[in-house]
PDB file of C-alpha atoms in Angstrom:
ATOM      1  CA  GLU I   1     111.951 160.965 106.724  1.00 65.00           C
ATOM      2  CA  ALA I   2     108.361 159.837 106.216  1.00 82.00           C
ATOM      3  CA  GLY I   3     106.016 162.327 104.593  1.00 93.00           C
ATOM      4  CA  VAL I   4     102.478 163.302 105.481  1.00 96.00           C
ATOM      5  CA  ALA I   5     100.214 160.251 105.445  1.00 96.00           C
ATOM      6  CA  GLN I   6      96.508 160.322 104.631  1.00 97.00           C
ATOM      7  CA  SER I   7      93.782 157.717 104.423  1.00 97.00           C
ATOM      8  CA  PRO I   8      91.694 156.665 102.698  1.00 97.00           C
ATOM      9  CA  ARG I   9      92.959 157.699  99.263  1.00 95.00           C
ATOM     10  CA  TYR I  10      89.520 157.488  97.692  1.00 96.00           C
ATOM     11  CA  LYS I  11      85.981 157.548  99.063  1.00 97.00           C
ATOM     12  CA  ILE I  12      82.624 157.439  97.342  1.00 98.00           C
ATOM     13  CA  ILE I  13      79.482 158.156  99.368  1.00 97.00           C
ATOM     14  CA  GLU I  14      75.921 159.235  98.789  1.00 97.00           C
ATOM     15  CA  LYS I  15      74.696 162.668  99.779  1.00 96.00           C
ATOM     16  CA  ARG I  16      73.579 162.993 103.389  1.00 97.00           C
ATOM     17  CA  GLN I  17      76.006 160.253 104.472  1.00 97.00           C
ATOM     18  CA  SER I  18      78.934 160.867 106.802  1.00 97.00           C
ATOM     19  CA  VAL I  19      82.627 160.477 106.052  1.00 98.00           C
ATOM     20  CA  ALA I  20      85.897 160.867 107.959  1.00 98.00           C
ATOM     21  CA  PHE I  21      89.445 161.423 106.770  1.00 97.00           C
ATOM     22  CA  TRP I  22      92.639 160.784 108.705  1.00 97.00           C
ATOM     23  CA  CYS I  23      96.009 162.528 108.579  1.00 97.00           C
ATOM     24  CA  ASN I  24      99.361 161.762 110.201  1.00 97.00           C
ATOM     25  CA  PRO I  25     101.778 164.697 109.830  1.00 97.00           C
ATOM     26  CA  ILE I  26     105.549 164.641 109.548  1.00 96.00           C
ATOM     27  CA  SER I  27     107.078 163.783 112.915  1.00 94.00           C
ATOM     28  CA  GLY I  28     107.800 166.870 114.974  1.00 94.00           C
ATOM     29  CA  HIS I  29     105.588 169.189 112.951  1.00 96.00           C
ATOM     30  CA  ALA I  30     103.486 171.284 115.303  1.00 95.00           C
ATOM     31  CA  THR I  31     101.252 172.854 112.680  1.00 95.00           C
ATOM     32  CA  LEU I  32      98.692 170.857 110.711  1.00 97.00           C
ATOM     33  CA  TYR I  33      96.398 172.060 107.934  1.00 96.00           C
ATOM     34  CA  TRP I  34      93.362 170.689 106.088  1.00 97.00           C
ATOM     35  CA  TYR I  35      92.688 172.010 102.593  1.00 97.00           C
ATOM     36  CA  GLN I  36      89.832 171.457 100.163  1.00 97.00           C
ATOM     37  CA  GLN I  37      90.745 171.352  96.472  1.00 95.00           C
ATOM     38  CA  ILE I  38      87.811 171.462  94.078  1.00 94.00           C
ATOM     39  CA  LEU I  39      88.520 170.268  90.551  1.00 91.00           C
ATOM     40  CA  GLY I  40      90.222 172.973  88.500  1.00 88.00           C
ATOM     41  CA  GLN I  41      91.041 175.173  91.478  1.00 90.00           C
ATOM     42  CA  GLY I  42      93.883 175.715  93.887  1.00 92.00           C
ATOM     43  CA  PRO I  43      93.668 174.360  97.438  1.00 94.00           C
ATOM     44  CA  LYS I  44      91.650 176.388  99.943  1.00 94.00           C
ATOM     45  CA  LEU I  45      92.441 176.279 103.665  1.00 95.00           C
ATOM     46  CA  LEU I  46      89.678 174.775 105.805  1.00 96.00           C
ATOM     47  CA  ILE I  47      91.345 174.637 109.204  1.00 96.00           C
ATOM     48  CA  GLN I  48      94.771 175.087 110.791  1.00 95.00           C
ATOM     49  CA  PHE I  49      95.933 173.551 114.068  1.00 95.00           C
ATOM     50  CA  GLN I  50      98.893 174.558 116.200  1.00 94.00           C
ATOM     51  CA  ASN I  51      99.556 171.463 118.327  1.00 92.00           C
ATOM     52  CA  ASN I  52      96.016 170.544 119.460  1.00 89.00           C
ATOM     53  CA  GLY I  53      94.556 174.059 119.275  1.00 93.00           C
ATOM     54  CA  VAL I  54      92.689 175.646 116.369  1.00 94.00           C
ATOM     55  CA  VAL I  55      94.427 178.689 114.858  1.00 93.00           C
ATOM     56  CA  ASP I  56      92.156 179.411 111.894  1.00 92.00           C
ATOM     57  CA  ASP I  57      88.842 177.765 110.995  1.00 94.00           C
ATOM     58  CA  SER I  58      87.274 180.794 109.338  1.00 92.00           C
ATOM     59  CA  GLN I  59      86.585 178.936 106.073  1.00 92.00           C
ATOM     60  CA  LEU I  60      85.333 175.696 107.623  1.00 95.00           C
ATOM     61  CA  PRO I  61      81.575 175.128 107.050  1.00 95.00           C
ATOM     62  CA  LYS I  62      80.932 174.404 110.696  1.00 94.00           C
ATOM     63  CA  ASP I  63      77.350 173.252 110.197  1.00 95.00           C
ATOM     64  CA  ARG I  64      78.641 170.089 108.536  1.00 97.00           C
ATOM     65  CA  PHE I  65      82.432 169.943 108.849  1.00 97.00           C
ATOM     66  CA  SER I  66      84.393 169.224 112.008  1.00 97.00           C
ATOM     67  CA  ALA I  67      88.041 168.488 112.713  1.00 97.00           C
ATOM     68  CA  GLU I  68      90.083 167.528 115.706  1.00 96.00           C
ATOM     69  CA  ARG I  69      93.699 166.941 116.673  1.00 95.00           C
ATOM     70  CA  LEU I  70      93.274 165.682 120.208  1.00 83.00           C
ATOM     71  CA  LYS I  71      96.839 164.701 121.077  1.00 88.00           C
ATOM     72  CA  GLY I  72      98.558 167.231 118.854  1.00 86.00           C
ATOM     73  CA  VAL I  73      99.695 164.641 116.313  1.00 93.00           C
ATOM     74  CA  ASP I  74      97.109 162.837 114.133  1.00 96.00           C
ATOM     75  CA  SER I  75      94.025 164.636 112.927  1.00 97.00           C
ATOM     76  CA  THR I  76      90.620 163.680 111.590  1.00 98.00           C
ATOM     77  CA  LEU I  77      88.296 165.722 109.379  1.00 98.00           C
ATOM     78  CA  LYS I  78      84.618 164.767 109.301  1.00 98.00           C
ATOM     79  CA  ILE I  79      81.742 165.744 107.066  1.00 98.00           C
ATOM     80  CA  GLN I  80      78.209 165.088 108.309  1.00 97.00           C
ATOM     81  CA  PRO I  81      76.005 165.157 106.292  1.00 96.00           C
ATOM     82  CA  ALA I  82      77.783 165.361 102.939  1.00 97.00           C
ATOM     83  CA  LYS I  83      76.482 167.423 100.034  1.00 97.00           C
ATOM     84  CA  LEU I  84      77.180 167.069  96.329  1.00 97.00           C
ATOM     85  CA  GLU I  85      79.347 170.194  96.397  1.00 96.00           C
ATOM     86  CA  ASP I  86      81.694 168.556  98.915  1.00 97.00           C
ATOM     87  CA  SER I  87      83.135 166.432  96.109  1.00 97.00           C
ATOM     88  CA  ALA I  88      86.805 167.435  96.099  1.00 97.00           C
ATOM     89  CA  VAL I  89      90.281 166.348  97.101  1.00 96.00           C
ATOM     90  CA  TYR I  90      90.992 166.887 100.788  1.00 97.00           C
ATOM     91  CA  LEU I  91      94.650 167.608 101.401  1.00 97.00           C
ATOM     92  CA  CYS I  92      96.460 167.515 104.705  1.00 97.00           C
ATOM     93  CA  ALA I  93      99.705 169.439 105.177  1.00 96.00           C
ATOM     94  CA  SER I  94     102.091 170.013 108.051  1.00 96.00           C
ATOM     95  CA  SER I  95     104.899 172.391 108.954  1.00 94.00           C
ATOM     96  CA  LEU I  96     107.348 172.809 111.807  1.00 94.00           C
ATOM     97  CA  GLY I  97     105.695 176.049 112.822  1.00 89.00           C
ATOM     98  CA  GLN I  98     103.145 178.509 111.545  1.00 87.00           C
ATOM     99  CA  THR I  99     105.625 180.474 109.429  1.00 85.00           C
ATOM    100  CA  ASP I 100     107.453 177.445 108.004  1.00 86.00           C
ATOM    101  CA  THR I 101     107.168 175.636 104.687  1.00 88.00           C
ATOM    102  CA  GLN I 102     104.168 173.341 104.355  1.00 91.00           C
ATOM    103  CA  TYR I 103     104.498 169.755 103.135  1.00 93.00           C
ATOM    104  CA  PHE I 104     101.466 168.031 101.672  1.00 94.00           C
ATOM    105  CA  GLY I 105     100.096 164.505 101.818  1.00 95.00           C
ATOM    106  CA  PRO I 106      98.698 162.656  98.769  1.00 94.00           C
ATOM    107  CA  GLY I 107      95.111 163.700  99.514  1.00 95.00           C
ATOM    108  CA  THR I 108      91.777 161.922  99.777  1.00 96.00           C
ATOM    109  CA  ARG I 109      89.529 162.148  96.723  1.00 96.00           C
ATOM    110  CA  LEU I 110      85.884 162.337  97.848  1.00 97.00           C
ATOM    111  CA  THR I 111      83.020 161.775  95.434  1.00 97.00           C
ATOM    112  CA  VAL I 112      79.505 162.513  96.705  1.00 97.00           C
ATOM    113  CA  LEU I 113      76.740 160.989  94.575  1.00 97.00           C
TER     114      LEU I 113
ATOM    115  CA  GLY U   1      90.541 190.157  97.345  1.00 43.00           C
ATOM    116  CA  GLU U   2      92.875 187.196  97.571  1.00 58.00           C
ATOM    117  CA  ASP U   3      93.169 186.308  93.888  1.00 76.00           C
ATOM    118  CA  VAL U   4      96.539 184.897  92.924  1.00 88.00           C
ATOM    119  CA  GLU U   5      96.363 184.685  89.148  1.00 91.00           C
ATOM    120  CA  GLN U   6      97.996 182.246  86.772  1.00 94.00           C
ATOM    121  CA  SER U   7      97.475 181.420  83.120  1.00 90.00           C
ATOM    122  CA  LEU U   8      95.554 178.168  82.786  1.00 91.00           C
ATOM    123  CA  PHE U   9      97.580 176.261  80.249  1.00 95.00           C
ATOM    124  CA  LEU U  10     101.054 176.021  78.712  1.00 97.00           C
ATOM    125  CA  SER U  11     102.238 173.629  76.032  1.00 97.00           C
ATOM    126  CA  VAL U  12     105.913 173.141  75.126  1.00 97.00           C
ATOM    127  CA  ARG U  13     108.082 170.639  73.307  1.00 97.00           C
ATOM    128  CA  GLU U  14     110.536 168.421  75.138  1.00 97.00           C
ATOM    129  CA  GLY U  15     113.898 170.166  75.480  1.00 97.00           C
ATOM    130  CA  ASP U  16     112.449 173.675  75.326  1.00 97.00           C
ATOM    131  CA  SER U  17     112.275 176.038  78.279  1.00 97.00           C
ATOM    132  CA  SER U  18     108.953 176.595  80.038  1.00 97.00           C
ATOM    133  CA  VAL U  19     107.997 179.818  81.762  1.00 97.00           C
ATOM    134  CA  ILE U  20     105.017 179.816  84.106  1.00 97.00           C
ATOM    135  CA  ASN U  21     103.797 183.189  85.333  1.00 96.00           C
ATOM    136  CA  CYS U  22     101.963 184.270  88.454  1.00 95.00           C
ATOM    137  CA  THR U  23     100.600 187.574  89.722  1.00 93.00           C
ATOM    138  CA  TYR U  24     100.127 187.774  93.473  1.00 87.00           C
ATOM    139  CA  THR U  25      98.184 190.207  95.562  1.00 82.00           C
ATOM    140  CA  ASP U  26      99.844 190.981  98.870  1.00 76.00           C
ATOM    141  CA  SER U  27     102.877 193.252  98.640  1.00 72.00           C
ATOM    142  CA  SER U  28     103.800 192.265 102.194  1.00 76.00           C
ATOM    143  CA  SER U  29     104.036 188.566 101.352  1.00 73.00           C
ATOM    144  CA  THR U  30     107.202 187.173 102.897  1.00 80.00           C
ATOM    145  CA  TYR U  31     107.489 183.913 101.015  1.00 89.00           C
ATOM    146  CA  LEU U  32     106.410 182.914  97.519  1.00 92.00           C
ATOM    147  CA  TYR U  33     106.217 179.243  96.637  1.00 94.00           C
ATOM    148  CA  TRP U  34     105.960 176.991  93.623  1.00 96.00           C
ATOM    149  CA  TYR U  35     104.262 173.611  94.046  1.00 96.00           C
ATOM    150  CA  LYS U  36     103.845 170.814  91.473  1.00 97.00           C
ATOM    151  CA  GLN U  37     100.837 168.503  91.381  1.00 95.00           C
ATOM    152  CA  GLU U  38     100.833 165.362  89.261  1.00 93.00           C
ATOM    153  CA  PRO U  39      97.557 163.556  88.466  1.00 87.00           C
ATOM    154  CA  GLY U  40      96.065 161.922  91.553  1.00 81.00           C
ATOM    155  CA  ALA U  41      98.849 163.177  93.798  1.00 84.00           C
ATOM    156  CA  GLY U  42      99.297 165.800  96.476  1.00 87.00           C
ATOM    157  CA  LEU U  43     101.340 168.957  96.126  1.00 92.00           C
ATOM    158  CA  GLN U  44     105.102 168.657  95.898  1.00 93.00           C
ATOM    159  CA  LEU U  45     107.135 171.667  96.990  1.00 93.00           C
ATOM    160  CA  LEU U  46     109.465 172.667  94.152  1.00 95.00           C
ATOM    161  CA  THR U  47     111.071 175.830  95.423  1.00 94.00           C
ATOM    162  CA  TYR U  48     110.412 179.065  97.241  1.00 93.00           C
ATOM    163  CA  ILE U  49     111.844 182.566  97.316  1.00 92.00           C
ATOM    164  CA  PHE U  50     112.079 185.180 100.012  1.00 89.00           C
ATOM    165  CA  SER U  51     110.508 188.493  99.166  1.00 85.00           C
ATOM    166  CA  ASN U  52     113.840 190.297  99.524  1.00 86.00           C
ATOM    167  CA  MET U  53     115.335 188.275  96.664  1.00 89.00           C
ATOM    168  CA  ASP U  54     115.047 188.909  92.924  1.00 92.00           C
ATOM    169  CA  MET U  55     116.094 185.508  91.677  1.00 94.00           C
ATOM    170  CA  LYS U  56     116.717 181.986  92.878  1.00 95.00           C
ATOM    171  CA  GLN U  57     118.170 179.126  90.849  1.00 95.00           C
ATOM    172  CA  ASP U  58     117.906 175.464  91.747  1.00 92.00           C
ATOM    173  CA  GLN U  59     119.196 173.068  89.085  1.00 94.00           C
ATOM    174  CA  ARG U  60     116.752 173.348  86.157  1.00 96.00           C
ATOM    175  CA  LEU U  61     114.468 175.744  87.996  1.00 97.00           C
ATOM    176  CA  THR U  62     114.828 179.535  88.034  1.00 97.00           C
ATOM    177  CA  VAL U  63     112.450 181.750  89.989  1.00 97.00           C
ATOM    178  CA  LEU U  64     112.237 185.451  89.182  1.00 96.00           C
ATOM    179  CA  LEU U  65     110.479 187.928  91.439  1.00 94.00           C
ATOM    180  CA  ASN U  66     109.396 191.447  90.463  1.00 92.00           C
ATOM    181  CA  LYS U  67     108.087 192.989  93.666  1.00 88.00           C
ATOM    182  CA  LYS U  68     107.097 196.264  92.028  1.00 88.00           C
ATOM    183  CA  ASP U  69     104.701 194.470  89.670  1.00 90.00           C
ATOM    184  CA  LYS U  70     103.906 191.628  92.157  1.00 89.00           C
ATOM    185  CA  HIS U  71     104.933 189.181  89.451  1.00 93.00           C
ATOM    186  CA  LEU U  72     106.531 185.789  90.006  1.00 94.00           C
ATOM    187  CA  SER U  73     107.750 183.389  87.336  1.00 96.00           C
ATOM    188  CA  LEU U  74     109.092 179.856  87.227  1.00 97.00           C
ATOM    189  CA  ARG U  75     111.402 178.864  84.398  1.00 97.00           C
ATOM    190  CA  ILE U  76     112.061 175.185  83.775  1.00 97.00           C
ATOM    191  CA  ALA U  77     115.088 174.592  81.560  1.00 97.00           C
ATOM    192  CA  ASP U  78     115.289 171.568  79.242  1.00 97.00           C
ATOM    193  CA  THR U  79     111.677 170.615  79.955  1.00 97.00           C
ATOM    194  CA  GLN U  80     111.008 166.868  80.053  1.00 97.00           C
ATOM    195  CA  THR U  81     107.784 164.867  79.623  1.00 95.00           C
ATOM    196  CA  GLY U  82     107.981 164.092  83.345  1.00 94.00           C
ATOM    197  CA  ASP U  83     107.517 167.800  84.026  1.00 96.00           C
ATOM    198  CA  SER U  84     103.937 167.587  82.730  1.00 97.00           C
ATOM    199  CA  ALA U  85     101.775 168.521  85.712  1.00 97.00           C
ATOM    200  CA  ILE U  86      99.842 171.406  87.254  1.00 97.00           C
ATOM    201  CA  TYR U  87     102.003 174.120  88.808  1.00 98.00           C
ATOM    202  CA  PHE U  88     100.683 176.308  91.612  1.00 97.00           C
ATOM    203  CA  CYS U  89     102.194 179.503  92.925  1.00 95.00           C
ATOM    204  CA  ALA U  90     101.322 180.496  96.479  1.00 93.00           C
ATOM    205  CA  GLU U  91     101.974 183.485  98.708  1.00 90.00           C
ATOM    206  CA  LYS U  92     102.316 183.739 102.477  1.00 86.00           C
ATOM    207  CA  GLU U  93     103.004 186.549 104.880  1.00 78.00           C
ATOM    208  CA  GLY U  94     104.210 185.570 108.349  1.00 73.00           C
ATOM    209  CA  PHE U  95     101.438 183.872 110.281  1.00 78.00           C
ATOM    210  CA  GLN U  96      98.864 184.410 107.545  1.00 79.00           C
ATOM    211  CA  LYS U  97      97.483 181.513 105.573  1.00 84.00           C
ATOM    212  CA  LEU U  98      99.033 180.205 102.370  1.00 89.00           C
ATOM    213  CA  VAL U  99      97.033 181.501  99.382  1.00 90.00           C
ATOM    214  CA  PHE U 100      97.224 179.505  96.157  1.00 93.00           C
ATOM    215  CA  GLY U 101      96.751 180.477  92.559  1.00 93.00           C
ATOM    216  CA  THR U 102      94.427 178.619  90.237  1.00 92.00           C
ATOM    217  CA  GLY U 103      97.217 176.513  88.773  1.00 95.00           C
ATOM    218  CA  THR U 104      98.864 176.271  85.323  1.00 97.00           C
ATOM    219  CA  ARG U 105      98.641 172.979  83.479  1.00 97.00           C
ATOM    220  CA  LEU U 106     101.951 172.291  81.705  1.00 97.00           C
ATOM    221  CA  LEU U 107     101.866 169.805  78.846  1.00 97.00           C
ATOM    222  CA  VAL U 108     105.215 168.648  77.449  1.00 97.00           C
ATOM    223  CA  SER U 109     105.090 166.883  74.115  1.00 96.00           C
ATOM    224  CA  PRO U 110     107.877 164.639  72.756  1.00 92.00           C
TER     225      PRO U 110
END
């Protein structure tokens, strides 16, 4: 069974530029999550989708971050414009349902200069 | 608050046992997880335990849960250099979000 796929693996941009990350969850997983992991910390949930609906986006900085999962499968996370403090690893995870075990992708390492 | 606490660093010799500790916050947490993160990689699920269990063993891994003290530990028997990584504990209650600790960096020396 294929795992959670993410791209790109690495991205370097300058502040005030825009960037987008892509995630393809495990087949059949209805719930998809985006996490931000700052160096030296544990992952922090940004947004959770159940199929194509948002369940929890309470920690998403909505003035600059947006995410969508239009067809209930793939998802994109966008940052516009990026700030220096957005430098982090962005992890995507998926689970069968909201109470099930989460499986993580390899992450996208973002560096904002 | 939502602070799941872990010690930052643990160093052991190859062949020894490693014990990584975690203190969680929510007494109603249903599941408690251990994830492993190697450099440049995502999080790999190692094991999890239901809150109504005291212990779970899976090959070289033993998880102990003390609900009274909200304390979780992960014991790795016969630790190998390939076990060097950051280990995260995480708690979850039902539909609530998964809350991670700060991570423990395990260094295994030959």
